[in-house]
Coordinates of C-alpha atoms and ligand atoms in Angstrom, one line a residue:
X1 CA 9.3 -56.3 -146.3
X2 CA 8.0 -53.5 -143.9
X3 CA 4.6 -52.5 -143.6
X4 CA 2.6 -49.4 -142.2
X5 CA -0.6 -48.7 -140.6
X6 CA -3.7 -47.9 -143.2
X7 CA -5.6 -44.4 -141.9
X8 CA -7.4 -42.6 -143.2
X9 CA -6.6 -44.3 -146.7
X10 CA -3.1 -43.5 -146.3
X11 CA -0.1 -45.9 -145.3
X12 CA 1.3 -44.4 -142.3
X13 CA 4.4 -45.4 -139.8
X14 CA 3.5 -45.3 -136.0
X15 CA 3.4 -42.3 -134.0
X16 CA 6.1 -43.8 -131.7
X17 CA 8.5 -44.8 -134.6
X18 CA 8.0 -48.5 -133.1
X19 CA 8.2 -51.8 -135.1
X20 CA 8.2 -55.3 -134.3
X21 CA 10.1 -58.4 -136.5
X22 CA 7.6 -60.4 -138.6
X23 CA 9.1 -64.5 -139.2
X24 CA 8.9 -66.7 -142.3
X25 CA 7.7 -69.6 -140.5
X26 CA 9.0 -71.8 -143.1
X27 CA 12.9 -71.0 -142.7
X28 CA 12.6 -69.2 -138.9
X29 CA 14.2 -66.3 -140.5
X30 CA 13.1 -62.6 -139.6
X31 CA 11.9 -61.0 -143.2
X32 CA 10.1 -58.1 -142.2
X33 CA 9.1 -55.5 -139.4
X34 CA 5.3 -54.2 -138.5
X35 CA 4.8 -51.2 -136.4
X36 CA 4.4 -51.8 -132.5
X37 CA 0.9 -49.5 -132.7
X38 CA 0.0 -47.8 -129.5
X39 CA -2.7 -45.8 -128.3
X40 CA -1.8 -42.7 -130.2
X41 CA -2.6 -44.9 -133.9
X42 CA -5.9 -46.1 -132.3
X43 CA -6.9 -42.8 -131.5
X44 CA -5.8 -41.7 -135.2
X45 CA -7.5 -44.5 -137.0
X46 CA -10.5 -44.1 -134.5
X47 CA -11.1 -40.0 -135.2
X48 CA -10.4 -41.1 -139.5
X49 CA -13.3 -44.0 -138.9
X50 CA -15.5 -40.9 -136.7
X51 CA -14.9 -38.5 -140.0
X52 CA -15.9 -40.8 -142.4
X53 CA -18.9 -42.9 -140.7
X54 CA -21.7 -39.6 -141.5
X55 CA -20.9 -39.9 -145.1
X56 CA -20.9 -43.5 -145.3
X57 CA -23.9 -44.8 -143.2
X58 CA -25.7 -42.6 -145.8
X59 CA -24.2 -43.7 -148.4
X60 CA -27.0 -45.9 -150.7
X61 CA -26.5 -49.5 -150.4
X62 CA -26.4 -50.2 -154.4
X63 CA -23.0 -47.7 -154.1
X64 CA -21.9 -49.5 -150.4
X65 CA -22.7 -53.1 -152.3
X66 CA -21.2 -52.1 -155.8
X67 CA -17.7 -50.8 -154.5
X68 CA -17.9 -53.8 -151.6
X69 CA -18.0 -56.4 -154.7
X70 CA -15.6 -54.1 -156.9
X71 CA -13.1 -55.5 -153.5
X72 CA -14.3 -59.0 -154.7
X73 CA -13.0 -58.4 -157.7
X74 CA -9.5 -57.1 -157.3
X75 CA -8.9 -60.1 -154.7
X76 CA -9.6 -62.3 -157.2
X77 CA -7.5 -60.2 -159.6
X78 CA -4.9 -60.5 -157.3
X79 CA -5.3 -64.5 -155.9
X80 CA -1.4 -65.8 -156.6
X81 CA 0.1 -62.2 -155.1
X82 CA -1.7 -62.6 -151.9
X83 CA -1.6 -66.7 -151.6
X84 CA 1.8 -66.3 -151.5
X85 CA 1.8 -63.2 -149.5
X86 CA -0.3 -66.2 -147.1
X87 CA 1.5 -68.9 -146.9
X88 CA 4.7 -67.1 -146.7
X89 CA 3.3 -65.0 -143.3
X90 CA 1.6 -68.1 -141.6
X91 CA 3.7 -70.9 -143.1
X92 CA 0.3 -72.8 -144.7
X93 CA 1.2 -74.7 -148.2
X94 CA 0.7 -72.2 -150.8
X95 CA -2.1 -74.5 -152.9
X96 CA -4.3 -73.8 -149.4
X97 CA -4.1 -70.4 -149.5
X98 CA -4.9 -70.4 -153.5
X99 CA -7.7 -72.7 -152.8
X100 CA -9.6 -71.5 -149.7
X101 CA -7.8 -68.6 -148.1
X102 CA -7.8 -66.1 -150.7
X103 CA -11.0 -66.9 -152.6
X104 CA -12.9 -67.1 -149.0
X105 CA -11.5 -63.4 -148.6
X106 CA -13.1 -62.5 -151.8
X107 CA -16.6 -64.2 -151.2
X108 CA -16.6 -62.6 -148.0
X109 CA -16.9 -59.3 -149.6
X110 CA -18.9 -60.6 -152.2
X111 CA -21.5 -62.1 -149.9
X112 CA -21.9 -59.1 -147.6
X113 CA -22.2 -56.9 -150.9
X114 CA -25.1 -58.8 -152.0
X115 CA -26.7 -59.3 -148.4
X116 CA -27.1 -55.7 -147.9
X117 CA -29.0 -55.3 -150.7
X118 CA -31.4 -58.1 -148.8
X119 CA -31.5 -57.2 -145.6
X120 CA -34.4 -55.8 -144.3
X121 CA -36.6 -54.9 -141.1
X122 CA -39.8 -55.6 -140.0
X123 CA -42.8 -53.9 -139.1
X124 CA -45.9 -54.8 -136.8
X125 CA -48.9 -53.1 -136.8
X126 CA -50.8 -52.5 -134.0
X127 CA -54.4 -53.6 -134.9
X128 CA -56.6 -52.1 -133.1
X129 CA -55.0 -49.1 -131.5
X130 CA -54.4 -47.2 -134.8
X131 CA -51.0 -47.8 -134.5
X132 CA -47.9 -49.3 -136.1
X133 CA -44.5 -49.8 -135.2
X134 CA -41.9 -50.8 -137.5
X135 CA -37.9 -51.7 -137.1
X136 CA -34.6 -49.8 -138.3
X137 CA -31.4 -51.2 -138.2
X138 CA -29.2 -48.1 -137.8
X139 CA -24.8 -48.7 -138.6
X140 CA -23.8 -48.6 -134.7
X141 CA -20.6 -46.3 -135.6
X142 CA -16.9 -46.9 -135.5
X143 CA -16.5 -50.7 -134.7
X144 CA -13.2 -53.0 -133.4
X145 CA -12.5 -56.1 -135.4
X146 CA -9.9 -58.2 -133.7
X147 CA -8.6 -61.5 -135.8
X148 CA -6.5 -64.5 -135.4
X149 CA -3.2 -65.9 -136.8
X150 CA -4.8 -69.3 -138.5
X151 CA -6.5 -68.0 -141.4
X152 CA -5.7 -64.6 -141.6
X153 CA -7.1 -63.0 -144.2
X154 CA -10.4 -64.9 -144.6
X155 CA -11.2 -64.2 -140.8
X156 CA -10.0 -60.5 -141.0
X157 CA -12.4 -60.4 -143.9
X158 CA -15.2 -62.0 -142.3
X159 CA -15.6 -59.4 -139.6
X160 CA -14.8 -56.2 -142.2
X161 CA -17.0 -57.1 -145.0
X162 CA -20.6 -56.6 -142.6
X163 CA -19.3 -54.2 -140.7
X164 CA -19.0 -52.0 -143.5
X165 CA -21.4 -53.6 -145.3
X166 CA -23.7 -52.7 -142.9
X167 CA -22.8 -48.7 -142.8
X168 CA -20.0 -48.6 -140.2
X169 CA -16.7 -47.2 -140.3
X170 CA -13.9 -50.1 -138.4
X171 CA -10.5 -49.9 -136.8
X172 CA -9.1 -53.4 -137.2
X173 CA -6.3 -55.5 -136.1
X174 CA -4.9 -58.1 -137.4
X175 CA -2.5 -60.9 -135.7
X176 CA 0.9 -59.7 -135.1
X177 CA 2.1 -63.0 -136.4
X178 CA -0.1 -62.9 -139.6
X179 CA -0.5 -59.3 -140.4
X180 CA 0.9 -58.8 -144.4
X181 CA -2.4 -59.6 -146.6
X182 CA -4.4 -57.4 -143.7
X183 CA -1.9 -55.1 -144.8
X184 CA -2.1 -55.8 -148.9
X185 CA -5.9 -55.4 -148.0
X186 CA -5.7 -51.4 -148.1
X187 CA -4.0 -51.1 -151.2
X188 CA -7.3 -52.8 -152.7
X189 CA -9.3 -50.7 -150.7
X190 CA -8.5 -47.7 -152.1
X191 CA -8.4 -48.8 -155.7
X192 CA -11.9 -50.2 -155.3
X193 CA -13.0 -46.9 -154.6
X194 CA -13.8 -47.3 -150.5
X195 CA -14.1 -43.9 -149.5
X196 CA -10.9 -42.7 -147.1
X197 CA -11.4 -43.7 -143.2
X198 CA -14.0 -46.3 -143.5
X199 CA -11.5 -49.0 -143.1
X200 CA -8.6 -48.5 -141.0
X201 CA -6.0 -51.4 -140.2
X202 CA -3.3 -50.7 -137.2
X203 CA -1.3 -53.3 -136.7
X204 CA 0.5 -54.3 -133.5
X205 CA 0.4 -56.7 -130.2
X206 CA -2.9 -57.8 -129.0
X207 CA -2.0 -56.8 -125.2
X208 CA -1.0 -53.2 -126.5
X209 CA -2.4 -52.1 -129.5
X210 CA -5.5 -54.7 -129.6
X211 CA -6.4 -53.4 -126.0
X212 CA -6.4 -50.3 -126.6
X213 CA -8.9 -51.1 -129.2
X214 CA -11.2 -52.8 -126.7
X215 CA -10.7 -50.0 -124.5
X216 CA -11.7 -47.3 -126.4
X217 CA -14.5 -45.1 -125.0
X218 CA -16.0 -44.9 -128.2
X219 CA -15.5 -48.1 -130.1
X220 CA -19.2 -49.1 -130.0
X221 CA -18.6 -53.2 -130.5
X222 CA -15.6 -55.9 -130.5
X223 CA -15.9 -58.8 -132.7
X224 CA -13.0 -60.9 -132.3
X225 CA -11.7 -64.2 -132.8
X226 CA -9.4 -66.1 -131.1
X227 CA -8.3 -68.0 -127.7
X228 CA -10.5 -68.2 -125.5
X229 CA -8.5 -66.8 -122.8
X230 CA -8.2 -63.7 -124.7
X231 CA -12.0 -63.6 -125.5
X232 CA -12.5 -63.9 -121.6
X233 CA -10.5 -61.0 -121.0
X234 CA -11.7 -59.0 -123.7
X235 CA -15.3 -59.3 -122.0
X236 CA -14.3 -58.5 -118.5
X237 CA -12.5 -55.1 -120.4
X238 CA -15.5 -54.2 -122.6
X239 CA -18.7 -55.1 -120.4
X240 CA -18.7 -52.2 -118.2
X241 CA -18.8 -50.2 -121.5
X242 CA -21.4 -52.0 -122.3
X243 CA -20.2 -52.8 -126.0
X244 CA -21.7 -55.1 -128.0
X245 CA -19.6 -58.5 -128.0
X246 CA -18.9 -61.2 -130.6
X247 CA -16.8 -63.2 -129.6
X248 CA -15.4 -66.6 -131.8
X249 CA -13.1 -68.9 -129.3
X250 CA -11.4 -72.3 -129.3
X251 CA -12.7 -75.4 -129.9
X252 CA -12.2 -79.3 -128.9
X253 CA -14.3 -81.1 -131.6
X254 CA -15.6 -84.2 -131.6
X255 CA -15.3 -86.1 -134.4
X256 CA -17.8 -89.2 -133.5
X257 CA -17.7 -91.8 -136.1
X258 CA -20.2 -95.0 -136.7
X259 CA -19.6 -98.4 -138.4
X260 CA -23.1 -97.9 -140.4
X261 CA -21.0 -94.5 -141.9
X262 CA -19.6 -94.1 -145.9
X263 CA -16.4 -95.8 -144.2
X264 CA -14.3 -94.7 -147.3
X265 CA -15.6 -91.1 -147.9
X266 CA -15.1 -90.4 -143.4
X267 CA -11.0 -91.8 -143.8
X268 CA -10.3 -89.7 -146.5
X269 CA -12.3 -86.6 -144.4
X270 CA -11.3 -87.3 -141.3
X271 CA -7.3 -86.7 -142.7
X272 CA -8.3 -83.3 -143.8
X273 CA -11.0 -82.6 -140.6
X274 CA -7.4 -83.4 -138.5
X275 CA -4.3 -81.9 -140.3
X276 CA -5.7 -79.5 -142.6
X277 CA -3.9 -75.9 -142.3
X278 CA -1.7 -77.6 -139.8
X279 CA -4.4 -78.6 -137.5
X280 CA -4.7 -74.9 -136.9
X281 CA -8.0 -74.8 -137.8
X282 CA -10.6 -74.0 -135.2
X283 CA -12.9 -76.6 -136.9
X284 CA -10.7 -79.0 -137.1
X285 CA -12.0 -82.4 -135.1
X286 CA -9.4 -82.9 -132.5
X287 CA -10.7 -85.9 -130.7
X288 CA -12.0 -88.7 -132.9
X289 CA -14.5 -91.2 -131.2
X290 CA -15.1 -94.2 -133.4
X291 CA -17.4 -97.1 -133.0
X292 CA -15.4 -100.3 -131.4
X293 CA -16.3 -102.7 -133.8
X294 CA -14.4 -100.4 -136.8
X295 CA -11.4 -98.8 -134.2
X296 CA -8.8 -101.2 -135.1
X297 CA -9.4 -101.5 -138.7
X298 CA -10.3 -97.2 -138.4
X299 CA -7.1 -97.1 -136.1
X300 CA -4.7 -98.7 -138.8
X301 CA -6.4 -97.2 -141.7
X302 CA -6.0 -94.1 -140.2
X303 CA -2.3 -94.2 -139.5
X304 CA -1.2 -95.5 -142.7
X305 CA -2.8 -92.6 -144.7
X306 CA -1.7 -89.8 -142.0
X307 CA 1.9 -91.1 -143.0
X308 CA 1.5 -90.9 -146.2
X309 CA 1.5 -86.7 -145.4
X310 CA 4.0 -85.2 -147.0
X311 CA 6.0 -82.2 -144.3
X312 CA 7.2 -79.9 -146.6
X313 CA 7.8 -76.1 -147.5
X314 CA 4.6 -74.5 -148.2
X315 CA 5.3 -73.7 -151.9
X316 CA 6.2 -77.2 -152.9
X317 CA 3.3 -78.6 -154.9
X318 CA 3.3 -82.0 -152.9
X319 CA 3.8 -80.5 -149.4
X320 CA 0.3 -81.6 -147.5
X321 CA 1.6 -80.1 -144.4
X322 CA 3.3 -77.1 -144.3
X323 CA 5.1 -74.9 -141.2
X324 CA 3.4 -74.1 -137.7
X325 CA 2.8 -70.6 -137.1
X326 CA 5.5 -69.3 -135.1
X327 CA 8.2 -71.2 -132.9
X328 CA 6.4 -70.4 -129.8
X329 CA 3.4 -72.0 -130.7
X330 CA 5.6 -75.4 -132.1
X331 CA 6.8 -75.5 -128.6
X332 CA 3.2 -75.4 -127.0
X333 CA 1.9 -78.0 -129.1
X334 CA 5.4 -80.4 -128.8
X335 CA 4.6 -79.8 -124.7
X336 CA 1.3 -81.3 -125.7
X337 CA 2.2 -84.5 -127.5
X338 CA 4.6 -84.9 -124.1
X339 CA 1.4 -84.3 -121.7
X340 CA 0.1 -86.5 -123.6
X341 CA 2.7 -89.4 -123.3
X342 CA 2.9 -88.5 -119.5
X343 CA -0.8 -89.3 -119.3
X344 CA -0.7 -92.7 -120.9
X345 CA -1.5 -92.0 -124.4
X346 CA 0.0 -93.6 -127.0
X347 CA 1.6 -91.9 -129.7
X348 CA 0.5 -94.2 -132.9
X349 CA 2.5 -91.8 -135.7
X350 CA 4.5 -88.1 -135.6
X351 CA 5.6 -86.6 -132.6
X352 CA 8.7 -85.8 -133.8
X353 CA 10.1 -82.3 -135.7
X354 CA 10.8 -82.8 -139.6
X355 CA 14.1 -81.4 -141.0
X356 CA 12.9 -79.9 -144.2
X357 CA 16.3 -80.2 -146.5
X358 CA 17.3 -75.9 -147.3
X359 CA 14.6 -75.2 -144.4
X360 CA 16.7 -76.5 -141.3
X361 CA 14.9 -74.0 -139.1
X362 CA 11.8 -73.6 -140.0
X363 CA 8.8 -74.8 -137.8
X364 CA 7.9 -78.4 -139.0
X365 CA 5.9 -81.0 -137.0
X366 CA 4.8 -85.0 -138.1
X367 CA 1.1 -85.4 -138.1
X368 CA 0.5 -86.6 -135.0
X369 CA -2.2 -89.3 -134.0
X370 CA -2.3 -90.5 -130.2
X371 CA -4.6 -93.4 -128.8
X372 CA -5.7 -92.4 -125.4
X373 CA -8.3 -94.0 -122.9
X374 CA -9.6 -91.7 -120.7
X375 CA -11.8 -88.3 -122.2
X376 CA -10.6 -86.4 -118.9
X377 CA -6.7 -86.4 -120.1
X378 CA -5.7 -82.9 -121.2
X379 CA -4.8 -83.5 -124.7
X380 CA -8.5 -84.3 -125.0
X381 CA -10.0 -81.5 -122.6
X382 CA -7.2 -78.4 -123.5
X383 CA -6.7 -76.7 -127.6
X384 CA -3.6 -77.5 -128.7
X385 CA -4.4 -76.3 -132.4
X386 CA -1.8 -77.9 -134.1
X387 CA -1.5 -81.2 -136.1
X388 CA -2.3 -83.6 -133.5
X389 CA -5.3 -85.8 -133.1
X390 CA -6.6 -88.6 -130.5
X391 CA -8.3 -91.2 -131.3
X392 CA -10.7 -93.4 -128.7
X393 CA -13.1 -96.2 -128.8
X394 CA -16.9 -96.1 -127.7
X395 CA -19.5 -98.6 -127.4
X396 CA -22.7 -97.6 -127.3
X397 CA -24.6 -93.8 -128.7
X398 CA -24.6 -93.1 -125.3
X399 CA -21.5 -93.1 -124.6
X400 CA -20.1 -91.3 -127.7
X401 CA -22.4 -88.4 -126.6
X402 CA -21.6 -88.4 -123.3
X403 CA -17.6 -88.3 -124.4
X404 CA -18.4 -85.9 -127.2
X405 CA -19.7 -83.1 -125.1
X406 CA -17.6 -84.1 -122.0
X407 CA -15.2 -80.9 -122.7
X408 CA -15.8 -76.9 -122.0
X409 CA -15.4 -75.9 -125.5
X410 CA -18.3 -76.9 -128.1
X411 CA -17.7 -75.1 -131.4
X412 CA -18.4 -77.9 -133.7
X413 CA -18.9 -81.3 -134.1
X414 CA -18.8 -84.2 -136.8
X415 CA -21.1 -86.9 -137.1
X416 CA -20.6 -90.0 -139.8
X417 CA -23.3 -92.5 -139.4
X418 CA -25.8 -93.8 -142.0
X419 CA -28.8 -93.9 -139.5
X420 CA -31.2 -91.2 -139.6
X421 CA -32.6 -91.5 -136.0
X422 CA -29.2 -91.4 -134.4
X423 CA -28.4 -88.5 -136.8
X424 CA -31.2 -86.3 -135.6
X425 CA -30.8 -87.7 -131.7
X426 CA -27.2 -86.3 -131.7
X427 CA -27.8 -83.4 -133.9
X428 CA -30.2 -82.0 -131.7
X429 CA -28.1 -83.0 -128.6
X430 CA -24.8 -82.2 -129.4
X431 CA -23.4 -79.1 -127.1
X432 CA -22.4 -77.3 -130.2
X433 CA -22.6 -74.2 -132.5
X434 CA -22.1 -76.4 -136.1
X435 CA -23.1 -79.8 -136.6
X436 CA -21.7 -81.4 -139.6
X437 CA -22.9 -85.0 -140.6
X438 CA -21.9 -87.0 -143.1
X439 CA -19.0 -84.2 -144.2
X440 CA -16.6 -81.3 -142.7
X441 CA -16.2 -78.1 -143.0
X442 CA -18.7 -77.3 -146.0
X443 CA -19.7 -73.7 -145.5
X444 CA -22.4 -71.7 -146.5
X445 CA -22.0 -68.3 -145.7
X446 CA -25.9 -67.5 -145.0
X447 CA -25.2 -70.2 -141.9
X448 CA -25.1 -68.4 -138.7
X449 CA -21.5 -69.7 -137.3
X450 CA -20.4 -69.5 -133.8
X451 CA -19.8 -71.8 -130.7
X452 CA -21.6 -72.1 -127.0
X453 CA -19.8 -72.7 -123.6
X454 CA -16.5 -71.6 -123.9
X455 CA -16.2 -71.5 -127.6
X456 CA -18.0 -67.8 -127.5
X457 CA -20.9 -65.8 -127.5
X458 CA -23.0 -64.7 -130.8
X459 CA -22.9 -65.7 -134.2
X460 CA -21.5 -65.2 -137.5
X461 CA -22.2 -64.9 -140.7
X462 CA -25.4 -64.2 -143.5
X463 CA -27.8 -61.9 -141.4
X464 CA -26.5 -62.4 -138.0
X465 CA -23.7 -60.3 -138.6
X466 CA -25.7 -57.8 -140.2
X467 CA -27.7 -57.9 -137.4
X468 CA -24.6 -57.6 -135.0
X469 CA -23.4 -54.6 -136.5
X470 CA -26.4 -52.9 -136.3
X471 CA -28.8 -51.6 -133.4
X472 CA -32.4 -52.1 -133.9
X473 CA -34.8 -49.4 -133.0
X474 CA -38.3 -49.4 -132.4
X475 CA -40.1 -46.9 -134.5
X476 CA -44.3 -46.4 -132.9
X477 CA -46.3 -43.9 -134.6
X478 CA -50.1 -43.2 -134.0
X479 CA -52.6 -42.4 -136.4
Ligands
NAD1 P1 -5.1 -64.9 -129.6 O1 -6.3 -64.8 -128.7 O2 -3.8 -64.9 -129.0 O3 -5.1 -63.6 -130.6 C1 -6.2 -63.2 -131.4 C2 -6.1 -61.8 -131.7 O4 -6.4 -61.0 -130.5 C3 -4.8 -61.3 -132.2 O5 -5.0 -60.3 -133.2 C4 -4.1 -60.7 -131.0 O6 -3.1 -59.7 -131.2 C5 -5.3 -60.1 -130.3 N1 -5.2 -59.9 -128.8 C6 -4.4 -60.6 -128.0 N2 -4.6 -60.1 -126.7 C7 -5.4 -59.1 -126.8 C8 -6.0 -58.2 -125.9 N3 -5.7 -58.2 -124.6 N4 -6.9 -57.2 -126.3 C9 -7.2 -57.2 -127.6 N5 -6.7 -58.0 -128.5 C10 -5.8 -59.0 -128.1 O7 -5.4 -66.1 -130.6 P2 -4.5 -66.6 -131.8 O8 -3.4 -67.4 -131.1 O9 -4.1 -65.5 -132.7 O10 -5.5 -67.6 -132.5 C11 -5.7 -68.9 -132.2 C12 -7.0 -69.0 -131.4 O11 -8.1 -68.5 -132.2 C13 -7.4 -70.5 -131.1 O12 -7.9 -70.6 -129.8 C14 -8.5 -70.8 -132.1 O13 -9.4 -71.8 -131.7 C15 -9.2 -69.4 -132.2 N6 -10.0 -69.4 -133.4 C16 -11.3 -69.4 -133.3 C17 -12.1 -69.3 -134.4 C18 -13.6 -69.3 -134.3 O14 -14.3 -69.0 -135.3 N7 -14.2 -69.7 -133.2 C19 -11.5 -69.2 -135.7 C20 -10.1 -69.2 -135.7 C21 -9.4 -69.3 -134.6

């Protein structure tokens, strides 16, 4: 299937005619093209997003919140056309993409519908100089939202739903590799009523038609997810602009486990906190540190039930595991599992590519879980954001904080432990954006979400993004 660029409310080839071949992870076979955006697109879906953004930064929130839930709606309306559209673009088992993909799109716009109606400023009086200031939050304008491959429409979502929640008027992109529910997204637009040019979607390469984004002279703020390399780059481009900057990045979580912990409850966690989506979750806790006098019976528990994973094709009911992303990215993380064996660690299941029978060539990996000894190896310092884990002993609190934030990335973290003290000691101490004890990956989307070090910069989420997509004035008047 071939899709088009959304301006201006209108489905629109790309000025230069170009297109690029979208894959079917699951059978490695080419079933669609996108357009190959350039400059020219941006600067159409930039002057649309400039036309409309007068109208609709005036337009009252009850009307902005209304149609933003009437997008709600249809999504859910339309759950099983675009969980398949999902799984089929990124490869991820269908029942994922019914379960948390879709309906996450859908609370997205939900949420920020309702949060508008919330959000307000504050004002400070001036006591004693016959005076009082208060705050507005003014929409900055037209807005860039850049999004990743991993959970495509949820994250695409994430970033659209405040922006225009909050009165802007967005060019977005997509991932090249995950673009057709971004692109099922503007049908639902428009029959929800969204008023033509607040939301454009031009799809294309990140290095050409995502940069061009970021370089825009009048683009007034990025918020992007992705690599961190990309996120690094993307603020070298945009800071002499002085644009405002979100900016979500990898992650190398900890996943730090106690003997005092629910031990049955943190198996059957940690299997999802490691493979779900592939691994290709952000979140997902990479390096598992667990208390030496549980590892061996942790280590064998462990193994047995990541087995048990079933490899299959993403719309097969049992399939726990469906297909990588793209073949590039199957290769990155097989060169992993090899650093990894090169380094001493010991591959204790997976490693190997699964023949799915009718699916010879699509991009299947085994659940991969490697012992290693030393925190400083790079399968435990570099994202590899695939289905691989490594598991480590530790002795003492200490030490499992020392190894936990021993890494440049620190998105999240996951605690088990039964002891309050050390539950507060390494919540508060825990180089991290999220801290999740006791469970994974249980959101709540007035949280603020985001990582430190060289996970990003900003927050997510509830009012923060609201806040992010909006500049705050300072209104003085004397009486
Ligand atoms: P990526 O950085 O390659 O691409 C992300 C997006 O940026 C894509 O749309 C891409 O086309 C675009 N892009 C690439 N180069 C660009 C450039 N020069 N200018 C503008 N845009 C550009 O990341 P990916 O491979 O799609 O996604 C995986 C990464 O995303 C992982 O590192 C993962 O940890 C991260 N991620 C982070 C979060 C979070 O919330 N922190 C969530 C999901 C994924």
């Amino acid at each position: 299937m071939n899709i088009q660029n959304y301006i201006n409310g209108e489905f629109v080839n790309p000025v230069n005619g170009g297109f690029i071949d979208n894959y079917n992870p699951a059978n490695g076979e080419i079933y669609g093209q996108i357009p190959n955006s350039s400059l020219e697109d941006i600067e159409l879906a930039y002057n649309s997003a400039k036309s409309a953004f007068k109208q609709w930064s005036n337009t009252a929130l009850e009307e902005r919140s209304r149609i933003l839930i009437r997008i709600s709606e249809l999504l859910e309306a339309n759950l099983e056309r675009f969980a398949l559209a999902e799984s089929k673009d990124n490869g991820k088992p269908l029942s994922l993409a019914k379960q948390i993909d879709i309906p996450r799109a859908a609370s997205n716009f939900r949420f920020f519908g309702n949060a508008i109606t919330q959000f307000a400023s504050e004002s400070h009086e001036s006591v004693g100089l016959n005076a009082v200031n208060f705050t507005v939050r003014q929409p900055l304008g037209v807005v860039g939202c850049i999004s990743p491959w991993n959970l495509p429409l949820y994250l695409f979502t994430w970033k659209i739903a405040p922006a225009i929640a909050a009165g802007n008027c967005v060019v977005a992109k997509p991932s090249e590799v995950t673009p057709m529910t971004a692109y099922l997204l503007g049908e639902i637009c428009t029959e929800a009523g969204l008023p033509n040019g607040v939301l454009n979607i031009v799809h294309g390469l990140g290095t050409t038609t995502g940069q061009a984004i970021v370089e825009h002279p009048h683009i007034k703020a990025i918020s992007f997810t992705g690599g961190t390399a990309t996120g690094a780059h993307i603020a070298r481009v945009a800071a002499p602009m002085f644009k405002k900057l979100s900016l979500e990045l990898g992650g190398k979580n900890p996943n730090i486990i106690f003997a005092d912990c629910d031990y049955d409850k943190m198996l059957e966690t940690t299997v999802r906190s490691s493979f779900a989506n592939q691994g290709q979750i952000c979140l997902c806790g990479s390096r598992i540190f667990v208390e030496e006098t549980i590892y061996e019976r942790f280590k064998a528990d462990f193994v047995q039930k990541v087995k048990q994973l079933k490899v299959g094709h993403p719309s097969d009911n049992s399939t726990n595991i469906g297909a990588l992303v793209s073949k590039p990215h199957l290769e990155k993380v097989e060169g992993y599992i090899k650093i990894a064996e090169d380094e001493g660690g010991k591959v204790l299941c997976g490693g190997l590519e699964v023949t799915v029978p009718n699916y010879e060539n699509g991009y299947y990996l085994q659940p991969t879980v490697i012992e290693v000894e030393d925190n400083s190896c790079r399968i435990n310092q570099e994202e590899v954001f695939g289905p691989v884990v490594t598991i480590m002993s530790f002795k003492t609190d200490k030490e499992a904080l020392s190894l936990a934030n021993d890494v440049k990335y620190g998105l999240s973290a996951t605690l088990w432990t039964n002891n309050l003290n050390r539950t507060m000691q390494f919540s508060q101490q825990l180089q991290t954006g999220i801290v999740w004890v006791n469970t994974w990956m249980m959101r709540d989307l007035r949280t603020p979400f985001g990582g430190v070090k060289a996970s990003g910069v900003g927050r997510e989420g509830g009012f923060e993004a609201l806040r992010f997509f909006t500049e705050a004035k300072n209104i003085c008047i004397k009486y």
